[in-house]
């Protein structure tokens, strides 16, 4: 069985070990050392990476008490090599994991809720609790968690004897009876955990709860997204820089950017409504100027919004005996269309019409709409309509396209 140095010293970065086995497994090699500081995946924490000699270790797992180090090339058995773990990655994980214990311990003490799910991803840490917590309650938990960090409480790990274990009030997702590793954070939490942790809460540095949402599988639970330590600091730096940029763009103080954004959005909504009113008015004026025809009305537009275009078509169909069609867009970006008629069953004719203009869409008997992104220029669309009329009889050659 591999001697697990990470249980002796969670801060061990380098060590010397002898290769006991190296076996090919699919597209990789599985290496067993006599001793290792590489933590294998477990307890919600990913396995360590690093180097055995000059050979990169890209993942680690535990199998039958041994730690499997996964590499891309064979390493000679019985060779003794200097090894090193990717310490920055490991330390960040320890910060996040110990921070999760602090938060989970405080939630359990204060509200009696249990941590029923924990995931440490590449970007965020998530914790699932079996009870709901309001934003105000989570803000209080975050404050207390950072006070615990500032208090520099000791973090210790041990394997209590079964008799001692029975007397401990510790958090655990499983019923455990032997070889149970207990991680204790002074005045804060006692939890069963197999992963390496920081030595004191001060090493966590910072605890930041980023968001929360109701758990999808349990309406009574909550999923909390958070970051700790250097990851939390870097997240704060990005947020600060973004806020500073918004502050400059809106000429607002940094602590007042939210209010400034609200004002911009309110003005945007006002202008949007005003633009819609003007679009409808313009559509009505354009429709009024149309000359009645027994044929079709086809126009191209770059100004009106979609509701106004629909209103235009609704008025235009009263002035033509065939189709009233409007295409909005450009030759470069493609066109969207709305086509209406009082005499033609457009739902039945949609396939022929779309074929003629290289379009996609559909609708009702009286109106269809869609897009023709690959139809080319407006002249080509009109040409397609005419060609379609000649080749498909039914695309309304009888309506003089």
PDB file of N, CA and C in Angstrom, residues 296-299 309-317 322-328 336-347 349-350 353-354 361-371:
ATOM      1  N   UNK A 296     -49.021  42.386 -57.198  1.00  0.00           N
ATOM      2  CA  UNK A 296     -48.377  42.236 -55.895  1.00  0.00           C
ATOM      3  C   UNK A 296     -47.663  43.513 -55.491  1.00  0.00           C
ATOM      4  N   UNK A 297     -47.438  43.637 -54.200  1.00  0.00           N
ATOM      5  CA  UNK A 297     -46.644  44.738 -53.659  1.00  0.00           C
ATOM      6  C   UNK A 297     -45.436  44.119 -52.961  1.00  0.00           C
ATOM      7  N   UNK A 298     -44.237  44.445 -53.438  1.00  0.00           N
ATOM      8  CA  UNK A 298     -43.006  43.931 -52.835  1.00  0.00           C
ATOM      9  C   UNK A 298     -42.098  45.111 -52.530  1.00  0.00           C
ATOM     10  N   UNK A 299     -41.720  45.276 -51.262  1.00  0.00           N
ATOM     11  CA  UNK A 299     -40.820  46.376 -50.895  1.00  0.00           C
ATOM     12  C   UNK A 299     -39.684  45.835 -50.033  1.00  0.00           C
ATOM     13  N   UNK A 309     -43.672  46.328 -39.449  1.00  0.00           N
ATOM     14  CA  UNK A 309     -43.721  45.661 -40.749  1.00  0.00           C
ATOM     15  C   UNK A 309     -44.994  44.831 -40.891  1.00  0.00           C
ATOM     16  N   UNK A 310     -45.402  44.179 -39.804  1.00  0.00           N
ATOM     17  CA  UNK A 310     -46.640  43.396 -39.846  1.00  0.00           C
ATOM     18  C   UNK A 310     -47.836  44.318 -40.090  1.00  0.00           C
ATOM     19  N   UNK A 311     -47.825  45.468 -39.421  1.00  0.00           N
ATOM     20  CA  UNK A 311     -48.921  46.419 -39.620  1.00  0.00           C
ATOM     21  C   UNK A 311     -48.939  46.915 -41.061  1.00  0.00           C
ATOM     22  N   UNK A 312     -47.725  47.162 -41.601  1.00  0.00           N
ATOM     23  CA  UNK A 312     -47.647  47.604 -42.993  1.00  0.00           C
ATOM     24  C   UNK A 312     -48.266  46.551 -43.919  1.00  0.00           C
ATOM     25  N   UNK A 313     -47.897  45.283 -43.721  1.00  0.00           N
ATOM     26  CA  UNK A 313     -48.433  44.212 -44.570  1.00  0.00           C
ATOM     27  C   UNK A 313     -49.938  44.107 -44.406  1.00  0.00           C
ATOM     28  N   UNK A 314     -50.423  44.233 -43.178  1.00  0.00           N
ATOM     29  CA  UNK A 314     -51.873  44.161 -42.938  1.00  0.00           C
ATOM     30  C   UNK A 314     -52.628  45.236 -43.710  1.00  0.00           C
ATOM     31  N   UNK A 315     -52.022  46.429 -43.825  1.00  0.00           N
ATOM     32  CA  UNK A 315     -52.675  47.499 -44.587  1.00  0.00           C
ATOM     33  C   UNK A 315     -52.455  47.313 -46.084  1.00  0.00           C
ATOM     34  N   UNK A 316     -51.250  46.816 -46.446  1.00  0.00           N
ATOM     35  CA  UNK A 316     -50.926  46.681 -47.871  1.00  0.00           C
ATOM     36  C   UNK A 316     -51.795  45.640 -48.559  1.00  0.00           C
ATOM     37  N   UNK A 317     -52.203  44.585 -47.849  1.00  0.00           N
ATOM     38  CA  UNK A 317     -53.009  43.546 -48.509  1.00  0.00           C
ATOM     39  C   UNK A 317     -54.370  44.077 -48.952  1.00  0.00           C
ATOM     40  N   UNK A 322     -52.821  40.421 -55.139  1.00  0.00           N
ATOM     41  CA  UNK A 322     -51.963  39.247 -54.960  1.00  0.00           C
ATOM     42  C   UNK A 322     -51.325  39.212 -53.584  1.00  0.00           C
ATOM     43  N   UNK A 323     -49.997  39.349 -53.594  1.00  0.00           N
ATOM     44  CA  UNK A 323     -49.230  39.303 -52.352  1.00  0.00           C
ATOM     45  C   UNK A 323     -48.782  40.690 -51.937  1.00  0.00           C
ATOM     46  N   UNK A 324     -48.716  40.903 -50.613  1.00  0.00           N
ATOM     47  CA  UNK A 324     -48.030  42.072 -50.066  1.00  0.00           C
ATOM     48  C   UNK A 324     -46.829  41.525 -49.309  1.00  0.00           C
ATOM     49  N   UNK A 325     -45.630  41.787 -49.823  1.00  0.00           N
ATOM     50  CA  UNK A 325     -44.412  41.214 -49.241  1.00  0.00           C
ATOM     51  C   UNK A 325     -43.442  42.317 -48.870  1.00  0.00           C
ATOM     52  N   UNK A 326     -42.865  42.207 -47.677  1.00  0.00           N
ATOM     53  CA  UNK A 326     -41.852  43.159 -47.250  1.00  0.00           C
ATOM     54  C   UNK A 326     -40.635  42.374 -46.781  1.00  0.00           C
ATOM     55  N   UNK A 327     -39.462  42.791 -47.248  1.00  0.00           N
ATOM     56  CA  UNK A 327     -38.196  42.167 -46.876  1.00  0.00           C
ATOM     57  C   UNK A 327     -37.370  43.197 -46.103  1.00  0.00           C
ATOM     58  N   UNK A 328     -36.919  42.829 -44.906  1.00  0.00           N
ATOM     59  CA  UNK A 328     -36.100  43.753 -44.110  1.00  0.00           C
ATOM     60  C   UNK A 328     -34.732  43.133 -43.884  1.00  0.00           C
ATOM     61  N   UNK A 336     -35.136  39.107 -43.631  1.00  0.00           N
ATOM     62  CA  UNK A 336     -36.321  38.503 -43.045  1.00  0.00           C
ATOM     63  C   UNK A 336     -37.513  38.986 -43.862  1.00  0.00           C
ATOM     64  N   UNK A 337     -38.543  38.172 -43.931  1.00  0.00           N
ATOM     65  CA  UNK A 337     -39.686  38.572 -44.742  1.00  0.00           C
ATOM     66  C   UNK A 337     -40.991  38.364 -43.995  1.00  0.00           C
ATOM     67  N   UNK A 338     -41.975  39.169 -44.391  1.00  0.00           N
ATOM     68  CA  UNK A 338     -43.363  38.985 -43.982  1.00  0.00           C
ATOM     69  C   UNK A 338     -44.199  39.117 -45.247  1.00  0.00           C
ATOM     70  N   UNK A 339     -45.033  38.128 -45.497  1.00  0.00           N
ATOM     71  CA  UNK A 339     -45.866  38.125 -46.702  1.00  0.00           C
ATOM     72  C   UNK A 339     -47.315  37.896 -46.297  1.00  0.00           C
ATOM     73  N   UNK A 340     -48.198  38.737 -46.836  1.00  0.00           N
ATOM     74  CA  UNK A 340     -49.614  38.600 -46.536  1.00  0.00           C
ATOM     75  C   UNK A 340     -50.449  38.579 -47.801  1.00  0.00           C
ATOM     76  N   UNK A 341     -51.638  38.021 -47.713  1.00  0.00           N
ATOM     77  CA  UNK A 341     -52.563  38.009 -48.849  1.00  0.00           C
ATOM     78  C   UNK A 341     -53.965  37.695 -48.350  1.00  0.00           C
ATOM     79  N   UNK A 342     -54.948  38.297 -49.025  1.00  0.00           N
ATOM     80  CA  UNK A 342     -56.344  38.001 -48.702  1.00  0.00           C
ATOM     81  C   UNK A 342     -56.946  36.956 -49.633  1.00  0.00           C
ATOM     82  N   UNK A 343     -56.244  36.674 -50.745  1.00  0.00           N
ATOM     83  CA  UNK A 343     -56.817  35.779 -51.751  1.00  0.00           C
ATOM     84  C   UNK A 343     -56.064  34.460 -51.882  1.00  0.00           C
ATOM     85  N   UNK A 344     -54.822  34.430 -51.430  1.00  0.00           N
ATOM     86  CA  UNK A 344     -53.988  33.248 -51.612  1.00  0.00           C
ATOM     87  C   UNK A 344     -53.826  32.538 -50.270  1.00  0.00           C
ATOM     88  N   UNK A 345     -53.942  31.221 -50.269  1.00  0.00           N
ATOM     89  CA  UNK A 345     -53.699  30.433 -49.062  1.00  0.00           C
ATOM     90  C   UNK A 345     -52.187  30.331 -48.869  1.00  0.00           C
ATOM     91  N   UNK A 346     -51.648  31.216 -48.052  1.00  0.00           N
ATOM     92  CA  UNK A 346     -50.195  31.283 -47.900  1.00  0.00           C
ATOM     93  C   UNK A 346     -49.622  30.075 -47.165  1.00  0.00           C
ATOM     94  N   UNK A 347     -50.389  29.505 -46.253  1.00  0.00           N
ATOM     95  CA  UNK A 347     -49.892  28.313 -45.563  1.00  0.00           C
ATOM     96  C   UNK A 347     -49.649  27.192 -46.579  1.00  0.00           C
ATOM     97  N   UNK A 349     -49.115  27.639 -49.755  1.00  0.00           N
ATOM     98  CA  UNK A 349     -48.155  28.068 -50.776  1.00  0.00           C
ATOM     99  C   UNK A 349     -46.768  28.343 -50.211  1.00  0.00           C
ATOM    100  N   UNK A 350     -46.584  28.191 -48.892  1.00  0.00           N
ATOM    101  CA  UNK A 350     -45.320  28.574 -48.249  1.00  0.00           C
ATOM    102  C   UNK A 350     -44.128  27.830 -48.834  1.00  0.00           C
ATOM    103  N   UNK A 353     -43.237  29.307 -52.188  1.00  0.00           N
ATOM    104  CA  UNK A 353     -42.702  30.666 -52.019  1.00  0.00           C
ATOM    105  C   UNK A 353     -41.279  30.606 -51.480  1.00  0.00           C
ATOM    106  N   UNK A 354     -41.046  29.783 -50.451  1.00  0.00           N
ATOM    107  CA  UNK A 354     -39.706  29.678 -49.871  1.00  0.00           C
ATOM    108  C   UNK A 354     -38.710  29.119 -50.870  1.00  0.00           C
ATOM    109  N   UNK A 361     -39.543  29.443 -43.569  1.00  0.00           N
ATOM    110  CA  UNK A 361     -40.556  30.067 -42.737  1.00  0.00           C
ATOM    111  C   UNK A 361     -41.924  29.490 -42.993  1.00  0.00           C
ATOM    112  N   UNK A 362     -42.903  30.047 -42.318  1.00  0.00           N
ATOM    113  CA  UNK A 362     -44.276  29.587 -42.467  1.00  0.00           C
ATOM    114  C   UNK A 362     -45.200  30.469 -41.664  1.00  0.00           C
ATOM    115  N   UNK A 363     -46.440  30.032 -41.520  1.00  0.00           N
ATOM    116  CA  UNK A 363     -47.394  30.835 -40.768  1.00  0.00           C
ATOM    117  C   UNK A 363     -48.816  30.387 -40.991  1.00  0.00           C
ATOM    118  N   UNK A 364     -49.696  31.348 -41.139  1.00  0.00           N
ATOM    119  CA  UNK A 364     -51.127  31.072 -41.261  1.00  0.00           C
ATOM    120  C   UNK A 364     -51.578  31.183 -42.715  1.00  0.00           C
ATOM    121  N   UNK A 365     -52.859  30.997 -42.913  1.00  0.00           N
ATOM    122  CA  UNK A 365     -53.437  31.128 -44.248  1.00  0.00           C
ATOM    123  C   UNK A 365     -53.247  32.534 -44.790  1.00  0.00           C
ATOM    124  N   UNK A 366     -53.363  33.543 -43.897  1.00  0.00           N
ATOM    125  CA  UNK A 366     -53.326  34.940 -44.343  1.00  0.00           C
ATOM    126  C   UNK A 366     -51.926  35.557 -44.321  1.00  0.00           C
ATOM    127  N   UNK A 367     -50.993  34.985 -43.521  1.00  0.00           N
ATOM    128  CA  UNK A 367     -49.685  35.626 -43.397  1.00  0.00           C
ATOM    129  C   UNK A 367     -48.620  34.586 -43.060  1.00  0.00           C
ATOM    130  N   UNK A 368     -47.456  34.698 -43.707  1.00  0.00           N
ATOM    131  CA  UNK A 368     -46.300  33.871 -43.377  1.00  0.00           C
ATOM    132  C   UNK A 368     -45.109  34.792 -43.150  1.00  0.00           C
ATOM    133  N   UNK A 369     -44.145  34.295 -42.396  1.00  0.00           N
ATOM    134  CA  UNK A 369     -42.927  35.072 -42.184  1.00  0.00           C
ATOM    135  C   UNK A 369     -41.761  34.118 -42.007  1.00  0.00           C
ATOM    136  N   UNK A 370     -40.570  34.629 -42.268  1.00  0.00           N
ATOM    137  CA  UNK A 370     -39.387  33.790 -42.161  1.00  0.00           C
ATOM    138  C   UNK A 370     -38.156  34.554 -42.578  1.00  0.00           C
ATOM    139  N   UNK A 371     -37.152  33.833 -43.063  1.00  0.00           N
ATOM    140  CA  UNK A 371     -35.893  34.468 -43.445  1.00  0.00           C
ATOM    141  C   UNK A 371     -35.376  33.851 -44.729  1.00  0.00           C
TER     142      UNK A 371
END
